[in-house]
Structure formats: C-alpha cells, structure tokens
Short mmCIF file of C-alpha atoms (C1' of nucleotides) in Angstrom, two decimals:
data_model
loop_
_atom_site.label_atom_id
_atom_site.label_comp_id
_atom_site.label_asym_id
_atom_site.label_seq_id
_atom_site.Cartn_x
_atom_site.Cartn_y
_atom_site.Cartn_z
CA UNK K 526 -3.64 -32.57 20.00
CA UNK K 527 -2.54 -35.94 18.72
CA UNK K 528 -3.15 -34.70 15.22
CA UNK K 529 -0.56 -31.99 15.59
CA UNK K 530 2.05 -34.34 16.96
CA UNK K 531 1.81 -36.73 14.06
CA UNK K 532 2.06 -33.77 11.72
CA UNK K 533 5.42 -32.79 13.13
CA UNK K 534 6.81 -36.12 12.18
CA UNK K 535 5.23 -36.06 8.78
CA UNK K 536 6.54 -32.70 7.56
CA UNK K 537 10.16 -33.47 8.38
CA UNK K 538 12.76 -31.51 10.27
CA UNK K 539 14.16 -29.41 7.43
CA UNK K 540 10.82 -27.88 6.48
CA UNK K 541 9.96 -27.14 10.08
CA UNK K 542 13.27 -25.37 10.64
CA UNK K 543 12.56 -23.05 7.77
CA UNK K 544 9.58 -21.52 9.55
CA UNK K 545 10.67 -22.13 13.12
CA UNK K 546 7.57 -24.18 13.91
CA UNK K 547 6.76 -27.44 15.57
CA UNK K 548 3.01 -27.60 15.86
CA UNK K 549 1.57 -27.94 12.43
CA UNK K 550 -1.79 -29.29 11.35
CA UNK K 551 -0.47 -30.98 8.29
CA UNK K 552 -3.80 -32.02 6.82
CA UNK K 553 -5.26 -28.53 7.03
CA UNK K 554 -2.15 -26.93 5.56
CA UNK K 555 -2.21 -29.39 2.68
CA UNK K 556 -5.88 -28.71 1.97
CA UNK K 557 -5.44 -24.95 2.07
CA UNK K 558 -2.33 -25.08 -0.07
CA UNK K 559 -4.25 -26.95 -2.72
CA UNK K 560 -7.09 -24.45 -2.81
CA UNK K 561 -4.92 -21.30 -2.78
CA UNK K 562 -4.16 -19.45 -6.02
CA UNK K 563 -0.53 -19.39 -7.09
CA UNK K 564 1.88 -16.98 -5.43
CA UNK K 565 2.30 -15.07 -8.69
CA UNK K 566 -1.41 -14.28 -8.84
CA UNK K 567 -1.53 -13.21 -5.21
CA UNK K 568 1.48 -10.99 -5.82
CA UNK K 569 -0.28 -9.31 -8.73
CA UNK K 570 -3.32 -8.89 -6.53
CA UNK K 571 -1.25 -7.17 -3.84
CA UNK K 572 0.32 -4.93 -6.49
CA UNK K 573 -3.11 -3.93 -7.72
CA UNK K 574 -4.29 -2.97 -4.25
CA UNK K 575 -1.01 -1.12 -3.74
CA UNK K 576 -2.19 1.37 -6.34
CA UNK K 577 -5.30 2.05 -4.29
CA UNK K 578 -3.38 2.29 -1.03
CA UNK K 579 -2.51 5.99 -1.38
CA UNK K 580 -5.12 8.63 -0.69
CA UNK K 581 -3.86 10.91 -3.45
CA UNK K 582 -4.31 8.19 -6.06
CA UNK K 583 -7.68 7.22 -4.61
CA UNK K 584 -8.87 10.81 -4.83
CA UNK K 585 -7.61 11.13 -8.39
CA UNK K 586 -9.42 7.96 -9.46
CA UNK K 587 -12.54 9.00 -7.60
CA UNK K 588 -12.51 12.37 -9.35
CA UNK K 589 -12.00 10.82 -12.78
CA UNK K 590 -15.03 8.61 -12.19
CA UNK K 591 -17.16 11.71 -12.65
CA UNK K 592 -15.39 13.52 -15.44
CA UNK K 593 -12.35 13.71 -17.65
CA UNK K 594 -9.91 16.26 -16.25
CA UNK K 595 -6.60 17.93 -17.03
CA UNK K 596 -3.65 17.92 -14.65
CA UNK K 597 -4.35 21.49 -13.59
CA UNK K 598 -7.93 20.65 -12.70
CA UNK K 599 -6.90 17.72 -10.56
CA UNK K 600 -4.11 19.67 -8.86
CA UNK K 601 -6.50 22.49 -8.06
CA UNK K 602 -9.23 20.13 -6.88
CA UNK K 603 -6.88 18.33 -4.50
CA UNK K 604 -4.86 21.40 -3.50
CA UNK K 605 -1.56 19.90 -4.61
CA UNK K 606 1.16 20.75 -7.11
CA UNK K 607 1.01 19.68 -10.72
CA UNK K 608 4.24 17.77 -10.19
CA UNK K 609 2.85 15.65 -7.38
CA UNK K 610 -0.25 14.88 -9.40
CA UNK K 611 1.77 14.08 -12.50
CA UNK K 612 3.91 11.61 -10.60
CA UNK K 613 0.85 9.75 -9.37
CA UNK K 614 -0.81 9.87 -12.78
CA UNK K 615 2.29 8.17 -14.09
CA UNK K 616 1.72 5.28 -11.69
CA UNK K 617 -1.92 5.09 -12.71
CA UNK K 618 -0.94 5.15 -16.36
CA UNK K 619 1.57 2.34 -15.94
CA UNK K 620 -1.05 0.12 -14.33
CA UNK K 621 -3.49 0.90 -17.16
CA UNK K 622 -6.04 2.43 -14.82
CA UNK K 623 -6.16 5.80 -16.61
CA UNK K 624 -5.68 6.92 -20.19
CA UNK K 625 -4.79 10.37 -21.51
CA UNK K 626 -5.27 12.48 -24.59
CA UNK K 627 -3.50 15.68 -25.55
CA UNK K 628 -5.36 18.79 -26.70
CA UNK K 629 -2.82 21.49 -27.43
CA UNK K 630 -0.81 22.12 -24.32
CA UNK K 631 -3.37 20.47 -22.08
CA UNK K 632 -3.41 16.74 -21.30
CA UNK K 633 -6.73 15.26 -20.29
CA UNK K 634 -6.96 12.15 -18.15
CA UNK K 635 -9.84 9.73 -17.80
CA UNK K 636 -10.52 6.28 -16.39
CA UNK K 637 -9.45 3.33 -18.51
CA UNK K 638 -10.97 0.55 -16.45
CA UNK K 639 -14.56 -0.29 -15.66
CA UNK K 640 -13.54 -2.38 -12.66
CA UNK K 641 -12.31 0.54 -10.59
CA UNK K 642 -15.83 1.50 -9.59
CA UNK K 643 -16.61 -2.04 -8.45
CA UNK K 644 -13.45 -2.32 -6.38
CA UNK K 645 -14.10 1.05 -4.76
CA UNK K 646 -17.68 0.09 -4.05
CA UNK K 647 -16.70 -3.07 -2.19
CA UNK K 648 -14.20 -1.07 -0.16
CA UNK K 649 -16.78 1.55 0.73
CA UNK K 650 -19.23 -1.13 1.80
CA UNK K 651 -16.65 -2.36 4.27
CA UNK K 652 -15.87 1.15 5.54
CA UNK K 653 -19.52 1.87 6.29
CA UNK K 654 -20.33 -1.55 7.73
CA UNK V 393 -10.33 27.88 -24.28
CA UNK V 394 -12.35 30.92 -23.26
CA UNK V 395 -13.89 28.83 -20.53
CA UNK V 396 -10.55 28.19 -18.91
CA UNK V 397 -9.58 31.84 -19.00
CA UNK V 398 -12.68 32.99 -17.19
CA UNK V 399 -12.11 30.29 -14.64
CA UNK V 400 -8.74 31.69 -13.73
CA UNK V 401 -10.36 34.95 -12.76
CA UNK V 402 -13.15 33.25 -10.90
CA UNK V 403 -11.10 31.04 -8.63
CA UNK V 404 -8.88 33.86 -7.43
CA UNK V 405 -5.12 34.22 -7.37
CA UNK V 406 -4.46 32.76 -3.93
CA UNK V 407 -6.14 29.43 -4.68
CA UNK V 408 -4.38 29.11 -7.98
CA UNK V 409 -1.01 29.77 -6.41
CA UNK V 410 -1.54 26.90 -4.03
CA UNK V 411 -1.58 24.39 -6.84
CA UNK V 412 0.65 26.20 -9.31
CA UNK V 413 -2.04 26.17 -11.98
CA UNK V 414 -3.54 28.60 -14.44
CA UNK V 415 -5.79 26.60 -16.69
CA UNK V 416 -8.71 25.35 -14.69
CA UNK V 417 -12.14 24.25 -15.86
CA UNK V 418 -13.94 25.73 -12.93
CA UNK V 419 -17.37 24.31 -13.71
CA UNK V 420 -16.11 20.75 -14.01
CA UNK V 421 -14.04 21.02 -10.85
CA UNK V 422 -17.04 22.36 -8.96
CA UNK V 423 -19.26 19.54 -10.22
CA UNK V 424 -16.75 16.85 -9.36
CA UNK V 425 -16.05 18.34 -5.95
CA UNK V 426 -19.72 18.16 -5.14
CA UNK V 427 -20.03 14.52 -6.11
CA UNK V 428 -16.85 13.31 -4.41
CA UNK V 429 -16.99 11.68 -0.98
CA UNK V 430 -15.27 13.54 1.86
CA UNK V 431 -11.51 13.37 2.19
CA UNK V 432 -11.84 11.48 5.47
CA UNK V 433 -13.76 8.67 3.79
CA UNK V 434 -11.30 8.45 0.92
CA UNK V 435 -8.46 8.34 3.42
CA UNK V 436 -10.11 5.44 5.22
CA UNK V 437 -10.59 3.76 1.87
CA UNK V 438 -6.88 4.10 1.05
CA UNK V 439 -6.00 2.74 4.49
CA UNK V 440 -8.21 -0.27 3.90
CA UNK V 441 -6.54 -1.06 0.58
CA UNK V 442 -3.16 -0.54 2.23
CA UNK V 443 -3.86 -3.68 4.24
CA UNK V 444 -4.31 -5.64 1.01
CA UNK V 445 -1.25 -4.10 -0.61
CA UNK V 446 1.24 -6.58 0.84
CA UNK V 447 1.54 -10.06 -0.59
CA UNK V 448 2.16 -11.66 2.79
CA UNK V 449 -1.08 -10.24 4.18
CA UNK V 450 -2.95 -11.18 1.02
CA UNK V 451 -1.70 -14.75 1.26
CA UNK V 452 -2.66 -14.94 4.94
CA UNK V 453 -6.18 -13.69 4.24
CA UNK V 454 -6.50 -15.99 1.28
CA UNK V 455 -5.47 -18.94 3.40
CA UNK V 456 -7.88 -18.06 6.19
CA UNK V 457 -10.70 -17.99 3.67
CA UNK V 458 -10.45 -21.75 3.54
CA UNK V 459 -9.80 -22.66 7.15
CA UNK V 460 -9.02 -21.44 10.60
CA UNK V 461 -5.28 -21.76 11.24
CA UNK V 462 -2.70 -21.30 13.98
CA UNK V 463 0.38 -19.12 13.58
CA UNK V 464 2.59 -22.14 13.04
CA UNK V 465 0.37 -23.42 10.26
CA UNK V 466 0.46 -20.11 8.44
CA UNK V 467 4.21 -19.69 8.90
CA UNK V 468 4.81 -23.17 7.56
CA UNK V 469 2.40 -22.70 4.66
CA UNK V 470 4.07 -19.47 3.58
CA UNK V 471 7.64 -20.50 4.43
CA UNK V 472 8.21 -17.58 6.78
CA UNK V 473 9.09 -17.09 10.43
CA UNK V 474 6.46 -16.97 13.14
CA UNK V 475 7.61 -13.45 13.93
CA UNK V 476 6.94 -12.17 10.44
CA UNK V 477 3.50 -13.76 10.40
CA UNK V 478 2.66 -12.46 13.84
CA UNK V 479 3.60 -8.93 12.83
CA UNK V 480 1.22 -9.05 9.90
CA UNK V 481 -1.52 -10.73 11.91
CA UNK V 482 -1.28 -7.78 14.26
CA UNK V 483 -2.06 -5.42 11.41
CA UNK V 484 -4.96 -7.60 10.32
CA UNK V 485 -6.23 -7.74 13.89
CA UNK V 486 -6.11 -3.96 14.29
CA UNK V 487 -8.18 -3.47 11.15
CA UNK V 488 -10.71 -6.04 12.38
CA UNK V 489 -10.16 -8.33 9.40
CA UNK V 490 -9.23 -11.38 11.47
CA UNK V 491 -10.21 -12.65 14.90
CA UNK V 492 -8.38 -15.08 17.16
CA UNK V 493 -9.14 -17.60 19.83
CA UNK V 494 -6.75 -19.28 22.20
CA UNK V 495 -6.68 -23.03 22.79
CA UNK V 496 -3.98 -23.80 25.28
CA UNK V 497 -0.72 -22.51 23.92
CA UNK V 498 -2.02 -22.35 20.38
CA UNK V 499 -3.74 -19.27 18.95
CA UNK V 500 -6.10 -19.86 16.06
CA UNK V 501 -6.87 -17.13 13.55
CA UNK V 502 -9.87 -16.84 11.27
CA UNK V 503 -11.53 -14.25 9.07
CA UNK V 504 -13.69 -11.69 10.81
CA UNK V 505 -15.15 -10.02 7.75
CA UNK V 506 -17.42 -11.31 5.05
CA UNK V 507 -16.41 -8.48 2.73
CA UNK V 508 -12.84 -9.68 2.22
CA UNK V 509 -13.94 -12.31 -0.28
CA UNK V 510 -15.86 -9.75 -2.31
CA UNK V 511 -12.97 -7.29 -2.40
CA UNK V 512 -10.56 -10.03 -3.43
CA UNK V 513 -12.95 -11.23 -6.09
CA UNK V 514 -13.20 -7.80 -7.71
CA UNK V 515 -9.42 -7.55 -7.69
CA UNK V 516 -9.02 -10.95 -9.29
CA UNK V 517 -11.52 -10.04 -11.98
CA UNK V 518 -9.34 -7.11 -12.88
CA UNK V 519 -6.14 -9.19 -12.86
CA UNK V 520 -7.58 -11.75 -15.27
CA UNK V 521 -9.31 -9.21 -17.53
"C1'" DG Y 760 12.72 32.07 -33.61
"C1'" DG Y 761 11.34 33.14 -28.95
"C1'" DA Y 762 8.22 33.86 -25.04
"C1'" DA Y 763 4.64 31.62 -22.30
"C1'" DC Y 764 2.88 27.79 -20.17
"C1'" DA Y 765 0.95 22.82 -19.36
"C1'" DA Y 766 3.04 18.79 -18.26
"C1'" DT Y 767 6.81 15.51 -17.36
"C1'" DT Y 768 10.97 13.93 -15.31
"C1'" DG Y 769 15.09 13.04 -12.24
"C1'" DA Y 770 17.42 13.79 -7.99
"C1'" DA Y 771 17.07 14.39 -3.22
"C1'" DC Y 772 14.90 14.15 1.05
"C1'" DA Y 773 11.76 12.71 4.86
"C1'" DG Y 774 8.80 9.34 6.19
"C1'" DT Y 775 7.09 4.64 6.08
"C1'" DT Y 776 7.18 -0.48 5.80
"C1'" DG Y 777 8.32 -5.43 6.25
"C1'" DC Y 778 11.27 -8.57 8.27
"C1'" DG Y 779 14.69 -10.81 11.46
"C1'" DC Y 780 16.63 -10.93 15.98
"C1'" DA Y 781 16.38 -11.31 20.70
"C1'" DA Y 782 13.78 -10.81 24.63
"C1'" DC Y 783 9.57 -11.44 26.54
"C1'" DC Y 784 4.68 -13.21 27.84
"C1'" DA Y 785 1.22 -17.07 28.31
"C1'" DT Y 786 0.14 -21.70 28.91
"C1'" DT Y 787 1.06 -26.62 29.65
"C1'" DG Y 788 3.16 -30.69 31.71
"C1'" DT Y 789 6.23 -32.67 34.95
"C1'" DA S 1400 8.60 -24.29 40.70
"C1'" DC S 1401 10.63 -25.15 36.51
"C1'" DA S 1402 11.40 -26.30 31.71
"C1'" DA S 1403 9.39 -26.37 27.24
"C1'" DT S 1404 6.95 -24.20 23.75
"C1'" DG S 1405 3.55 -21.20 20.90
"C1'" DG S 1406 3.02 -16.56 20.24
"C1'" DT S 1407 3.99 -11.50 20.75
"C1'" DT S 1408 6.69 -7.32 20.79
"C1'" DG S 1409 10.39 -3.57 20.58
"C1'" DC S 1410 14.20 -2.38 18.04
"C1'" DG S 1411 17.07 -1.75 14.05
"C1'" DC S 1412 18.08 -2.19 9.30
"C1'" DA S 1413 17.37 -2.16 4.45
"C1'" DA S 1414 14.22 -1.21 0.95
"C1'" DC S 1415 10.59 1.46 -0.64
"C1'" DT S 1416 7.26 5.64 -1.18
"C1'" DG S 1417 5.41 10.31 -1.75
"C1'" DT S 1418 6.51 15.02 -2.19
"C1'" DT S 1419 9.32 18.97 -3.47
"C1'" DC S 1420 12.55 21.44 -6.31
"C1'" DA S 1421 14.81 22.33 -10.47
"C1'" DA S 1422 15.41 21.34 -15.06
"C1'" DT S 1423 13.32 19.75 -19.36
"C1'" DT S 1424 9.89 18.62 -23.03
"C1'" DG S 1425 5.99 19.71 -25.96
"C1'" DT S 1426 2.81 22.89 -27.79
"C1'" DT S 1427 0.72 27.47 -28.92
"C1'" DC S 1428 0.84 32.21 -30.05
"C1'" DC S 1429 3.22 36.34 -31.46
#
DNA sequence: GGAACAATTGAACAGTTGCGCAACCATTGT
DNA sequence: ACAATGGTTGCGCAACTGTTCAATTGTTCC
C-alpha cells in the first residue's frame, strides 16, 4: 500500500534497522503507542499473571478461597511435600496475595486480596467458553 | 489440637507419608477438596495465565486491543526483531487468543477473544490497588 | 535443657522459556 | 524464472523455575 511506503520514509533508517522491518503503518503505530499503558505497568501486569501461571500456586490460592489452612493441610490436600508448598507460599507472600498467622508451631495461611477471585473468575470464563 | 490428632489417625499412615505431614485438619481439607474445581481445570487455568505472564506477549495483546497490526508494525512498536514477535504470536495463535489474515506478503494479526480485555482489566485493578 | 515437630531456607538439579541467528516458505513484481 | 521481501521455524544458548534434599529455625511439651 502507498501508506506503508510513505511510512518507511517517515520513520527513518535507524529505527527500522532496530526491528529489522521495512513495511510499517506509521499512523497506526503512533495511535496505538499513544493509547498503550507504559511499559512499567505492563511489566507489573505480566509479573502478576506470572504468579498465577503455576498450577501449584493456582491450587493453593483456590484452596485458600474456601478456608484458612496450615502448611500441612495444603501439602496433604495437594499431595506434595511441605517444602514444596512452603516455597510457593513464599512467592505468594512476597506478592501480598496471602497472609499468615502463627498459632504455636502451626502457621495458618489465608488470602490477602479480594481481587484474586475476580481474576480467577475471568480466567475460568475463558476456559469454559 | 485434639481435632488434629484424631485426623492423623483418620487419614491413614500411607497418605500422610506422601506429604510428610502429621498435623492435618481433616474436616477442613475434606470440605475444601469438595469445593475445589478438578485438577485438570486448574491446570488449564494456570496454562492460560502462563500466556499472560510474559511482558512481550502482554504488550502484543495490549497493542492489538487498539488495532489490527502486521508483524512489522508490532516489531517496530516494541523495538524487537520480527523473529521474536513471530515466536510469541505463535504462542498466542495456539491458544486462540489472536487470529491472522494474509494480505499479499503482509500478515495482519488481531484479537480473537473478547475475554482478554476483562482479564487484563482485573489485573490492572489489582496493580493500582 | 532436650526431644519432637511444623515450617522455612539454601543448594543443587532437571526442566522450561524467550530470544537471536540462519535458513526457509509464501507472495509479489519485473 | 528470478529477485526482493514479509513472515515463519528449528536450533542453540543463557536465564529462569519448580522440586527435592538436607540443614536450620521456632515453638511446645516433658
């Protein structure tokens, strides 16, 4: 298209080299770039979804939606070692998705975020489309 | 607690060995197990979020929310090589999140799922809590 | 204090992931 | 037919991830 050709001239050679491209719809790219959130936000967004990208963590969060539980309970429920569960709980703790309280030797975990349910729900809607 | 002690007896030694646990609130675990979705569904859910767990894929999807784009456009917008973009578009294609149409030598990509916006939105709400 | 035990942690290992490179395929124009 | 070009793909590398094992911490009970 003529549009694309003029774009090539407009963006300059240096920029084109960086992405190894020649055909660029400059106007569309400019529009989209303006509307997109900043890279830092999108990186945080990816990091958030990264927490939900492991089935062990998903199962832990799903379990905690129904009840507070200790590490032993979760390990038994999922058929995994306490160590494995504890490692994942650490990740969930660091991202502020779960909180914990100690009662003697036992540590109880529970959800610390009301958004988790909503995010899960949207995901499930997609799964069962 | 007395409750926990009785649980140990109830669940049996073999099951406990599997998770290296002694203190188990059997009633709670049973309740939660009943309410939880099947492991296959939760695995699919994790796989779905895995797609959103990379910032490159997130940026691509975010861009396509605003306009259909060719590979060159996306590569230029994100400052990456066509190869890198194409690799990620493949993943998005396989999970049915984007569709593509060919116009001559140029391949245009666009969103193929109305749920993406909703999932992103829930994530963003959490980010900006 | 010391035994028992829930939980955490660090190191190590296997498996996975994202990207660049080079080769390739698909389409257009001459 | 051939060159040019947008896009795809297989391979390899470096970085990362999840689990296990062993050692450690924190707490309770005697």
